[in-house]
Amino acid sequence: MKLYISSQTNLYDTVAATTMQYLVEWLHNLNDKIIGVDTETTGLDFNTNKLLLLIIGNEEDQFVINCLDTDISPLFEFLSSNDYVKILHNAAFDYKFLKKAGVILENIHDTMLAEQVITNGKYINSYSLKAVTKFYTGKERDKEITNSFID
């Protein structure tokens, strides 16, 4: 299930909303302690652009957090814990924005680096999450909801 954490109540007609407290409880109750982490930003430069969305989840549940109006500090404990494996794609990019927001990531696994090692550039022309996802699953990533948060 995809759940959204934001004070933008106009979005709640079309998306399922929840609270940061629910997300923290969900993290405490995870059995496998493996979470996917992704960010959406207003641009590519962490010095001049903002962290727009923080996405945390696993195969069953994903939480999309509007960082422009939501305090993400309750997640710092989980993101910095060695008890949780954080799976990111191009972690260097995400980490710059997260660190600026006060997050210290530990126990990171970067799927982009893994893909570069596995394929050595022989099978795909791009290591973007979109390209790697399409290569392995044949599916396109849907980023339509991102535009709802930008304004």
CSV table of N, CA and C in Angstrom, one decimal:
chain,number,residue,atom,x,y,z
A,1,MET,N,0.8,-1.2,0.0
A,1,MET,CA,0.0,0.0,0.0
A,1,MET,C,0.9,1.2,0.0
A,2,LYS,N,0.5,2.2,-0.8
A,2,LYS,CA,1.2,3.5,-0.8
A,2,LYS,C,0.5,4.5,0.1
A,3,LEU,N,1.3,5.1,1.1
A,3,LEU,CA,0.7,6.0,2.0
A,3,LEU,C,1.5,7.3,1.9
A,4,TYR,N,0.8,8.4,2.1
A,4,TYR,CA,1.4,9.8,2.0
A,4,TYR,C,1.3,10.5,3.3
A,5,ILE,N,2.4,11.2,3.6
A,5,ILE,CA,2.5,12.0,4.9
A,5,ILE,C,2.7,13.4,4.4
A,6,SER,N,1.7,14.2,4.6
A,6,SER,CA,1.8,15.6,4.2
A,6,SER,C,0.6,16.4,4.8
A,7,SER,N,0.9,17.7,5.0
A,7,SER,CA,-0.2,18.5,5.5
A,7,SER,C,-1.1,19.1,4.4
A,8,GLN,N,-0.8,18.7,3.1
A,8,GLN,CA,-1.5,19.2,2.0
A,8,GLN,C,-2.8,18.3,1.9
A,9,THR,N,-3.8,18.7,2.6
A,9,THR,CA,-5.1,17.9,2.7
A,9,THR,C,-5.8,17.9,1.3
A,10,ASN,N,-5.5,18.8,0.4
A,10,ASN,CA,-6.1,18.7,-0.9
A,10,ASN,C,-5.7,17.4,-1.6
A,11,LEU,N,-4.6,16.8,-1.3
A,11,LEU,CA,-4.2,15.5,-1.9
A,11,LEU,C,-4.9,14.3,-1.4
A,12,TYR,N,-5.5,14.5,-0.2
A,12,TYR,CA,-6.1,13.3,0.5
A,12,TYR,C,-7.4,12.8,-0.2
A,13,ASP,N,-7.9,13.5,-1.2
A,13,ASP,CA,-9.1,12.9,-1.9
A,13,ASP,C,-8.6,11.8,-2.9
A,14,THR,N,-7.4,11.9,-3.3
A,14,THR,CA,-6.9,11.0,-4.3
A,14,THR,C,-5.8,10.0,-3.8
A,15,VAL,N,-5.3,10.2,-2.6
A,15,VAL,CA,-4.3,9.3,-2.0
A,15,VAL,C,-4.6,8.9,-0.6
A,16,ALA,N,-4.0,7.8,-0.1
A,16,ALA,CA,-4.2,7.4,1.2
A,16,ALA,C,-3.2,8.1,2.1
A,17,ALA,N,-3.7,8.8,3.1
A,17,ALA,CA,-2.9,9.5,4.0
A,17,ALA,C,-2.7,8.8,5.4
A,18,THR,N,-1.5,9.1,6.0
A,18,THR,CA,-1.2,8.6,7.3
A,18,THR,C,-0.4,9.6,8.0
A,19,THR,N,0.2,9.2,9.2
A,19,THR,CA,1.0,10.1,10.0
A,19,THR,C,2.4,9.6,10.2
A,20,MET,N,3.3,10.5,10.6
A,20,MET,CA,4.6,10.1,10.9
A,20,MET,C,4.7,9.1,12.0
A,21,GLN,N,3.8,9.2,13.0
A,21,GLN,CA,3.7,8.2,14.1
A,21,GLN,C,3.5,6.8,13.6
A,22,TYR,N,2.6,6.7,12.6
A,22,TYR,CA,2.3,5.4,12.1
A,22,TYR,C,3.5,4.8,11.4
A,23,LEU,N,4.2,5.6,10.6
A,23,LEU,CA,5.4,5.2,10.0
A,23,LEU,C,6.5,4.7,11.0
A,24,VAL,N,6.7,5.5,12.0
A,24,VAL,CA,7.6,5.1,13.1
A,24,VAL,C,7.2,3.7,13.7
A,25,GLU,N,6.0,3.5,14.0
A,25,GLU,CA,5.5,2.2,14.5
A,25,GLU,C,5.7,1.1,13.5
A,26,TRP,N,5.5,1.4,12.2
A,26,TRP,CA,5.7,0.4,11.2
A,26,TRP,C,7.1,0.0,11.1
A,27,LEU,N,8.0,1.0,11.2
A,27,LEU,CA,9.5,0.7,11.2
A,27,LEU,C,9.9,-0.2,12.4
A,28,HIS,N,9.3,0.1,13.6
A,28,HIS,CA,9.6,-0.7,14.8
A,28,HIS,C,9.2,-2.1,14.6
A,29,ASN,N,8.1,-2.4,13.9
A,29,ASN,CA,7.5,-3.7,13.8
A,29,ASN,C,8.0,-4.5,12.5
A,30,LEU,N,8.9,-3.9,11.8
A,30,LEU,CA,9.4,-4.6,10.6
A,30,LEU,C,10.2,-5.9,11.0
A,31,ASN,N,9.9,-7.0,10.4
A,31,ASN,CA,10.6,-8.2,10.7
A,31,ASN,C,12.0,-8.3,10.0
A,32,ASP,N,12.0,-7.9,8.8
A,32,ASP,CA,13.3,-8.1,8.0
A,32,ASP,C,14.3,-6.9,8.2
A,33,LYS,N,13.8,-5.8,8.7
A,33,LYS,CA,14.7,-4.6,8.9
A,33,LYS,C,15.4,-4.1,7.7
A,34,ILE,N,14.8,-4.4,6.5
A,34,ILE,CA,15.3,-3.9,5.2
A,34,ILE,C,14.4,-2.9,4.7
A,35,ILE,N,14.8,-1.7,4.4
A,35,ILE,CA,13.9,-0.7,3.8
A,35,ILE,C,14.6,0.0,2.6
A,36,GLY,N,13.7,0.3,1.7
A,36,GLY,CA,14.1,1.1,0.5
A,36,GLY,C,14.0,2.5,0.8
A,37,VAL,N,15.0,3.3,0.4
A,37,VAL,CA,14.9,4.8,0.6
A,37,VAL,C,15.2,5.5,-0.7
A,38,ASP,N,14.4,6.5,-1.0
A,38,ASP,CA,14.6,7.3,-2.2
A,38,ASP,C,14.2,8.7,-1.9
A,39,THR,N,14.7,9.6,-2.7
A,39,THR,CA,14.3,11.0,-2.5
A,39,THR,C,13.8,11.6,-3.9
A,40,GLU,N,13.1,12.6,-3.8
A,40,GLU,CA,12.8,13.5,-4.9
A,40,GLU,C,13.2,14.9,-4.5
A,41,THR,N,13.8,15.6,-5.4
A,41,THR,CA,14.3,16.9,-5.0
A,41,THR,C,13.8,17.9,-6.1
A,42,THR,N,13.9,19.2,-5.7
A,42,THR,CA,13.5,20.2,-6.7
A,42,THR,C,14.6,20.5,-7.7
A,43,GLY,N,15.7,19.8,-7.7
A,43,GLY,CA,16.8,20.0,-8.6
A,43,GLY,C,17.9,19.1,-8.3
A,44,LEU,N,19.1,19.2,-9.0
A,44,LEU,CA,20.2,18.3,-8.8
A,44,LEU,C,21.3,18.8,-7.8
A,45,ASP,N,21.3,20.1,-7.5
A,45,ASP,CA,22.3,20.7,-6.6
A,45,ASP,C,21.8,20.8,-5.2
A,46,PHE,N,22.4,20.0,-4.3
A,46,PHE,CA,21.9,20.0,-2.9
A,46,PHE,C,22.1,21.3,-2.2
A,47,ASN,N,23.0,22.2,-2.7
A,47,ASN,CA,23.3,23.5,-2.1
A,47,ASN,C,22.2,24.5,-2.4
A,48,THR,N,21.6,24.4,-3.6
A,48,THR,CA,20.6,25.4,-4.0
A,48,THR,C,19.2,24.8,-4.1
A,49,ASN,N,19.0,23.5,-4.1
A,49,ASN,CA,17.7,22.9,-4.3
A,49,ASN,C,17.2,22.3,-2.9
A,50,LYS,N,16.0,21.9,-2.9
A,50,LYS,CA,15.4,21.4,-1.7
A,50,LYS,C,15.0,19.9,-1.8
A,51,LEU,N,15.0,19.2,-0.6
A,51,LEU,CA,14.5,17.9,-0.5
A,51,LEU,C,13.0,18.0,-0.6
A,52,LEU,N,12.4,17.4,-1.6
A,52,LEU,CA,11.0,17.5,-1.8
A,52,LEU,C,10.2,16.3,-1.1
A,53,LEU,N,10.6,15.1,-1.5
A,53,LEU,CA,10.0,13.9,-0.9
A,53,LEU,C,11.0,13.0,-0.4
A,54,LEU,N,10.6,12.2,0.6
A,54,LEU,CA,11.4,11.1,1.1
A,54,LEU,C,10.5,9.9,1.1
A,55,ILE,N,11.0,8.9,0.4
A,55,ILE,CA,10.2,7.7,0.2
A,55,ILE,C,10.9,6.6,0.9
A,56,ILE,N,10.1,5.9,1.8
A,56,ILE,CA,10.6,4.8,2.6
A,56,ILE,C,9.6,3.7,2.5
A,57,GLY,N,10.1,2.4,2.4
A,57,GLY,CA,9.2,1.3,2.3
A,57,GLY,C,9.9,0.0,2.0
A,58,ASN,N,9.0,-1.0,1.8
A,58,ASN,CA,9.5,-2.3,1.4
A,58,ASN,C,8.5,-2.7,0.3
A,59,GLU,N,8.5,-4.0,0.0
A,59,GLU,CA,7.8,-4.5,-1.1
A,59,GLU,C,6.2,-4.3,-1.0
A,60,GLU,N,5.8,-4.4,0.3
A,60,GLU,CA,4.3,-4.2,0.5
A,60,GLU,C,3.9,-2.8,0.8
A,61,ASP,N,4.6,-2.0,1.5
A,61,ASP,CA,4.2,-0.7,2.0
A,61,ASP,C,5.2,0.3,1.6
A,62,GLN,N,4.8,1.5,1.1
A,62,GLN,CA,5.7,2.6,0.8
A,62,GLN,C,5.1,3.9,1.4
A,63,PHE,N,5.9,4.7,2.0
A,63,PHE,CA,5.5,5.9,2.6
A,63,PHE,C,6.2,7.1,1.8
A,64,VAL,N,5.4,8.0,1.3
A,64,VAL,CA,5.9,9.1,0.6
A,64,VAL,C,5.7,10.3,1.5
A,65,ILE,N,6.8,10.9,2.0
A,65,ILE,CA,6.7,12.0,2.9
A,65,ILE,C,7.1,13.3,2.3
A,66,ASN,N,6.2,14.3,2.4
A,66,ASN,CA,6.4,15.6,1.9
A,66,ASN,C,7.3,16.4,2.9
A,67,CYS,N,8.6,16.5,2.5
A,67,CYS,CA,9.6,17.1,3.3
A,67,CYS,C,9.5,18.6,3.4
A,68,LEU,N,8.7,19.2,2.6
A,68,LEU,CA,8.5,20.7,2.6
A,68,LEU,C,7.6,21.1,3.8
A,69,ASP,N,6.7,20.2,4.3
A,69,ASP,CA,5.8,20.5,5.3
A,69,ASP,C,5.8,19.5,6.5
A,70,THR,N,6.7,18.5,6.5
A,70,THR,CA,6.7,17.5,7.5
A,70,THR,C,8.1,17.4,8.1
A,71,ASP,N,8.1,17.3,9.4
A,71,ASP,CA,9.3,17.1,10.2
A,71,ASP,C,9.8,15.7,10.1
A,72,ILE,N,10.9,15.4,9.5
A,72,ILE,CA,11.4,14.0,9.3
A,72,ILE,C,12.3,13.6,10.4
A,73,SER,N,12.6,14.4,11.4
A,73,SER,CA,13.5,14.0,12.5
A,73,SER,C,13.1,12.8,13.2
A,74,PRO,N,11.8,12.4,13.3
A,74,PRO,CA,11.5,11.1,14.0
A,74,PRO,C,12.1,9.9,13.3
A,75,LEU,N,12.5,10.1,12.0
A,75,LEU,CA,13.1,9.0,11.2
A,75,LEU,C,14.6,8.9,11.4
A,76,PHE,N,15.2,9.9,12.0
A,76,PHE,CA,16.7,9.9,12.1
A,76,PHE,C,17.3,8.6,12.8
A,77,GLU,N,16.6,8.2,13.8
A,77,GLU,CA,17.1,7.0,14.6
A,77,GLU,C,17.1,5.8,13.6
A,78,PHE,N,16.1,5.6,12.8
A,78,PHE,CA,16.1,4.4,11.9
A,78,PHE,C,17.1,4.6,10.8
A,79,LEU,N,17.2,5.8,10.2
A,79,LEU,CA,18.1,5.9,9.1
A,79,LEU,C,19.5,5.9,9.5
A,80,SER,N,19.8,6.2,10.7
A,80,SER,CA,21.2,6.1,11.2
A,80,SER,C,21.6,4.8,11.9
A,81,SER,N,20.6,3.9,12.0
A,81,SER,CA,20.8,2.7,12.7
A,81,SER,C,21.4,1.6,11.9
A,82,ASN,N,22.4,0.9,12.4
A,82,ASN,CA,23.0,-0.2,11.7
A,82,ASN,C,22.1,-1.4,11.7
A,83,ASP,N,21.0,-1.4,12.5
A,83,ASP,CA,20.0,-2.5,12.6
A,83,ASP,C,19.2,-2.6,11.3
A,84,TYR,N,19.1,-1.5,10.6
A,84,TYR,CA,18.3,-1.5,9.4
A,84,TYR,C,19.2,-1.4,8.2
A,85,VAL,N,18.9,-2.2,7.2
A,85,VAL,CA,19.6,-2.1,5.9
A,85,VAL,C,18.8,-1.1,5.0
A,86,LYS,N,19.5,-0.1,4.5
A,86,LYS,CA,18.9,0.9,3.7
A,86,LYS,C,19.3,0.7,2.2
A,87,ILE,N,18.4,0.4,1.3
A,87,ILE,CA,18.6,0.2,-0.1
A,87,ILE,C,18.3,1.5,-0.8
A,88,LEU,N,19.4,2.0,-1.5
A,88,LEU,CA,19.2,3.2,-2.3
A,88,LEU,C,19.8,3.0,-3.7
A,89,HIS,N,19.3,3.8,-4.6
A,89,HIS,CA,19.9,3.8,-5.9
A,89,HIS,C,20.5,5.1,-6.2
A,90,ASN,N,21.8,5.1,-6.4
A,90,ASN,CA,22.6,6.3,-6.5
A,90,ASN,C,22.6,7.1,-5.1
A,91,ALA,N,23.1,6.3,-4.2
A,91,ALA,CA,23.0,6.8,-2.8
A,91,ALA,C,23.8,8.1,-2.6
A,92,ALA,N,24.8,8.3,-3.3
A,92,ALA,CA,25.6,9.6,-3.2
A,92,ALA,C,24.7,10.8,-3.4
A,93,PHE,N,23.9,10.7,-4.4
A,93,PHE,CA,23.0,11.8,-4.7
A,93,PHE,C,22.0,12.1,-3.6
A,94,ASP,N,21.3,11.0,-3.2
A,94,ASP,CA,20.3,11.1,-2.1
A,94,ASP,C,20.9,11.5,-0.8
A,95,TYR,N,22.1,11.0,-0.5
A,95,TYR,CA,22.7,11.2,0.8
A,95,TYR,C,23.1,12.7,1.0
A,96,LYS,N,23.5,13.4,-0.1
A,96,LYS,CA,23.8,14.8,0.0
A,96,LYS,C,22.6,15.6,0.5
A,97,PHE,N,21.4,15.3,-0.1
A,97,PHE,CA,20.2,16.0,0.3
A,97,PHE,C,19.8,15.6,1.7
A,98,LEU,N,19.9,14.3,2.0
A,98,LEU,CA,19.5,13.9,3.4
A,98,LEU,C,20.4,14.4,4.4
A,99,LYS,N,21.7,14.4,4.2
A,99,LYS,CA,22.6,15.0,5.1
A,99,LYS,C,22.3,16.4,5.4
A,100,LYS,N,22.0,17.2,4.4
A,100,LYS,CA,21.7,18.6,4.6
A,100,LYS,C,20.5,18.7,5.4
A,101,ALA,N,19.5,17.8,5.4
A,101,ALA,CA,18.3,17.8,6.2
A,101,ALA,C,18.6,17.2,7.6
A,102,GLY,N,19.8,16.8,7.9
A,102,GLY,CA,20.2,16.3,9.2
A,102,GLY,C,20.2,14.8,9.4
A,103,VAL,N,20.1,14.1,8.3
A,103,VAL,CA,20.1,12.6,8.4
A,103,VAL,C,21.5,12.1,8.2
A,104,ILE,N,21.9,11.2,9.0
A,104,ILE,CA,23.2,10.5,8.9
A,104,ILE,C,22.8,9.0,8.6
A,105,LEU,N,23.1,8.6,7.3
A,105,LEU,CA,22.7,7.2,6.9
A,105,LEU,C,23.8,6.3,7.3
A,106,GLU,N,23.5,5.1,7.8
A,106,GLU,CA,24.4,4.0,8.0
A,106,GLU,C,23.8,2.7,7.4
A,107,ASN,N,24.7,1.8,7.1
A,107,ASN,CA,24.3,0.5,6.6
A,107,ASN,C,23.5,0.6,5.3
A,108,ILE,N,24.2,1.2,4.3
A,108,ILE,CA,23.6,1.5,3.0
A,108,ILE,C,24.1,0.5,2.0
A,109,HIS,N,23.1,0.1,1.1
A,109,HIS,CA,23.4,-0.7,0.0
A,109,HIS,C,23.0,0.1,-1.2
A,110,ASP,N,23.9,0.3,-2.2
A,110,ASP,CA,23.6,1.1,-3.4
A,110,ASP,C,23.4,0.2,-4.6
A,111,THR,N,22.2,0.1,-5.1
A,111,THR,CA,21.9,-0.7,-6.2
A,111,THR,C,22.5,-0.2,-7.5
A,112,MET,N,22.7,1.1,-7.6
A,112,MET,CA,23.4,1.6,-8.8
A,112,MET,C,24.8,1.1,-8.9
A,113,LEU,N,25.5,1.2,-7.8
A,113,LEU,CA,26.9,0.7,-7.7
A,113,LEU,C,27.0,-0.8,-8.0
A,114,ALA,N,26.0,-1.6,-7.4
A,114,ALA,CA,25.9,-3.0,-7.6
A,114,ALA,C,25.7,-3.3,-9.1
A,115,GLU,N,24.8,-2.6,-9.8
A,115,GLU,CA,24.5,-2.8,-11.2
A,115,GLU,C,25.8,-2.5,-12.0
A,116,GLN,N,26.5,-1.4,-11.7
A,116,GLN,CA,27.7,-1.1,-12.4
A,116,GLN,C,28.7,-2.2,-12.3
A,117,VAL,N,28.9,-2.8,-11.2
A,117,VAL,CA,29.8,-3.9,-11.0
A,117,VAL,C,29.3,-5.1,-11.8
A,118,ILE,N,28.1,-5.4,-11.6
A,118,ILE,CA,27.5,-6.7,-12.3
A,118,ILE,C,27.6,-6.6,-13.8
A,119,THR,N,27.2,-5.5,-14.4
A,119,THR,CA,27.1,-5.4,-15.8
A,119,THR,C,28.4,-4.8,-16.5
A,120,ASN,N,29.2,-4.1,-15.8
A,120,ASN,CA,30.4,-3.5,-16.3
A,120,ASN,C,30.0,-2.7,-17.6
A,121,GLY,N,28.8,-2.1,-17.6
A,121,GLY,CA,28.4,-1.3,-18.8
A,121,GLY,C,28.1,-2.0,-20.0
A,122,LYS,N,27.9,-3.3,-20.0
A,122,LYS,CA,27.8,-4.1,-21.2
A,122,LYS,C,26.3,-4.3,-21.6
A,123,TYR,N,25.3,-4.1,-20.7
A,123,TYR,CA,24.0,-4.4,-21.1
A,123,TYR,C,23.0,-3.2,-21.2
A,124,ILE,N,23.3,-2.2,-20.5
A,124,ILE,CA,22.4,-1.0,-20.6
A,124,ILE,C,23.2,0.2,-20.7
A,125,ASN,N,22.6,1.3,-21.3
A,125,ASN,CA,23.3,2.5,-21.6
A,125,ASN,C,23.2,3.5,-20.4
A,126,SER,N,22.3,3.3,-19.5
A,126,SER,CA,22.2,4.2,-18.4
A,126,SER,C,22.0,3.4,-17.1
A,127,TYR,N,22.5,4.0,-16.0
A,127,TYR,CA,22.4,3.3,-14.7
A,127,TYR,C,21.3,4.0,-13.8
A,128,SER,N,20.5,4.9,-14.5
A,128,SER,CA,19.4,5.5,-13.7
A,128,SER,C,18.5,4.5,-13.1
A,129,LEU,N,17.7,4.8,-12.1
A,129,LEU,CA,16.8,3.9,-11.5
A,129,LEU,C,15.7,3.5,-12.5
A,130,LYS,N,15.3,4.5,-13.3
A,130,LYS,CA,14.3,4.3,-14.4
A,130,LYS,C,14.8,3.2,-15.4
A,131,ALA,N,16.1,3.3,-15.8
A,131,ALA,CA,16.6,2.4,-16.8
A,131,ALA,C,16.9,1.0,-16.2
A,132,VAL,N,17.4,1.0,-15.0
A,132,VAL,CA,17.6,-0.3,-14.4
A,132,VAL,C,16.3,-1.0,-14.1
A,133,THR,N,15.3,-0.3,-13.6
A,133,THR,CA,14.0,-0.9,-13.3
A,133,THR,C,13.4,-1.5,-14.6
A,134,LYS,N,13.5,-0.7,-15.7
A,134,LYS,CA,12.9,-1.1,-17.0
A,134,LYS,C,13.7,-2.4,-17.5
A,135,PHE,N,15.0,-2.4,-17.3
A,135,PHE,CA,15.8,-3.5,-17.8
A,135,PHE,C,15.4,-4.8,-17.1
A,136,TYR,N,15.2,-4.7,-15.7
A,136,TYR,CA,14.9,-6.0,-15.0
A,136,TYR,C,13.5,-6.3,-14.9
A,137,THR,N,12.6,-5.4,-14.9
A,137,THR,CA,11.2,-5.7,-14.8
A,137,THR,C,10.3,-5.4,-16.0
A,138,GLY,N,10.9,-4.6,-16.9
A,138,GLY,CA,10.1,-4.3,-18.1
A,138,GLY,C,9.1,-3.2,-17.8
A,139,LYS,N,9.0,-2.6,-16.6
A,139,LYS,CA,8.0,-1.6,-16.2
A,139,LYS,C,8.7,-0.3,-16.1
A,140,GLU,N,7.8,0.7,-16.4
A,140,GLU,CA,8.3,2.1,-16.3
A,140,GLU,C,7.9,2.6,-14.8
A,141,ARG,N,8.8,3.4,-14.3
A,141,ARG,CA,8.5,4.0,-13.0
A,141,ARG,C,7.5,5.1,-13.1
A,142,ASP,N,6.5,5.2,-12.2
A,142,ASP,CA,5.5,6.2,-12.3
A,142,ASP,C,5.9,7.3,-11.3
A,143,LYS,N,6.2,8.5,-11.8
A,143,LYS,CA,6.5,9.6,-10.9
A,143,LYS,C,5.5,10.7,-10.9
A,144,GLU,N,4.3,10.4,-11.3
A,144,GLU,CA,3.2,11.4,-11.5
A,144,GLU,C,2.9,12.1,-10.2
A,145,ILE,N,2.8,11.3,-9.1
A,145,ILE,CA,2.5,12.0,-7.8
A,145,ILE,C,3.5,13.0,-7.4
A,146,THR,N,4.7,13.0,-7.8
A,146,THR,CA,5.7,14.0,-7.5
A,146,THR,C,5.3,15.4,-7.8
A,147,ASN,N,4.7,15.5,-9.0
A,147,ASN,CA,4.2,16.8,-9.4
A,147,ASN,C,3.1,17.4,-8.5
A,148,SER,N,2.4,16.6,-7.8
A,148,SER,CA,1.4,17.1,-6.9
A,148,SER,C,2.0,17.8,-5.7
A,149,PHE,N,3.2,17.5,-5.3
A,149,PHE,CA,3.8,18.1,-4.2
A,149,PHE,C,4.7,19.3,-4.5
A,150,ILE,N,5.0,19.5,-5.7
A,150,ILE,CA,5.9,20.5,-6.1
A,150,ILE,C,5.4,21.9,-5.9
A,151,ASP,N,4.1,22.1,-6.2
A,151,ASP,CA,3.5,23.5,-6.0
A,151,ASP,C,3.1,23.7,-4.5
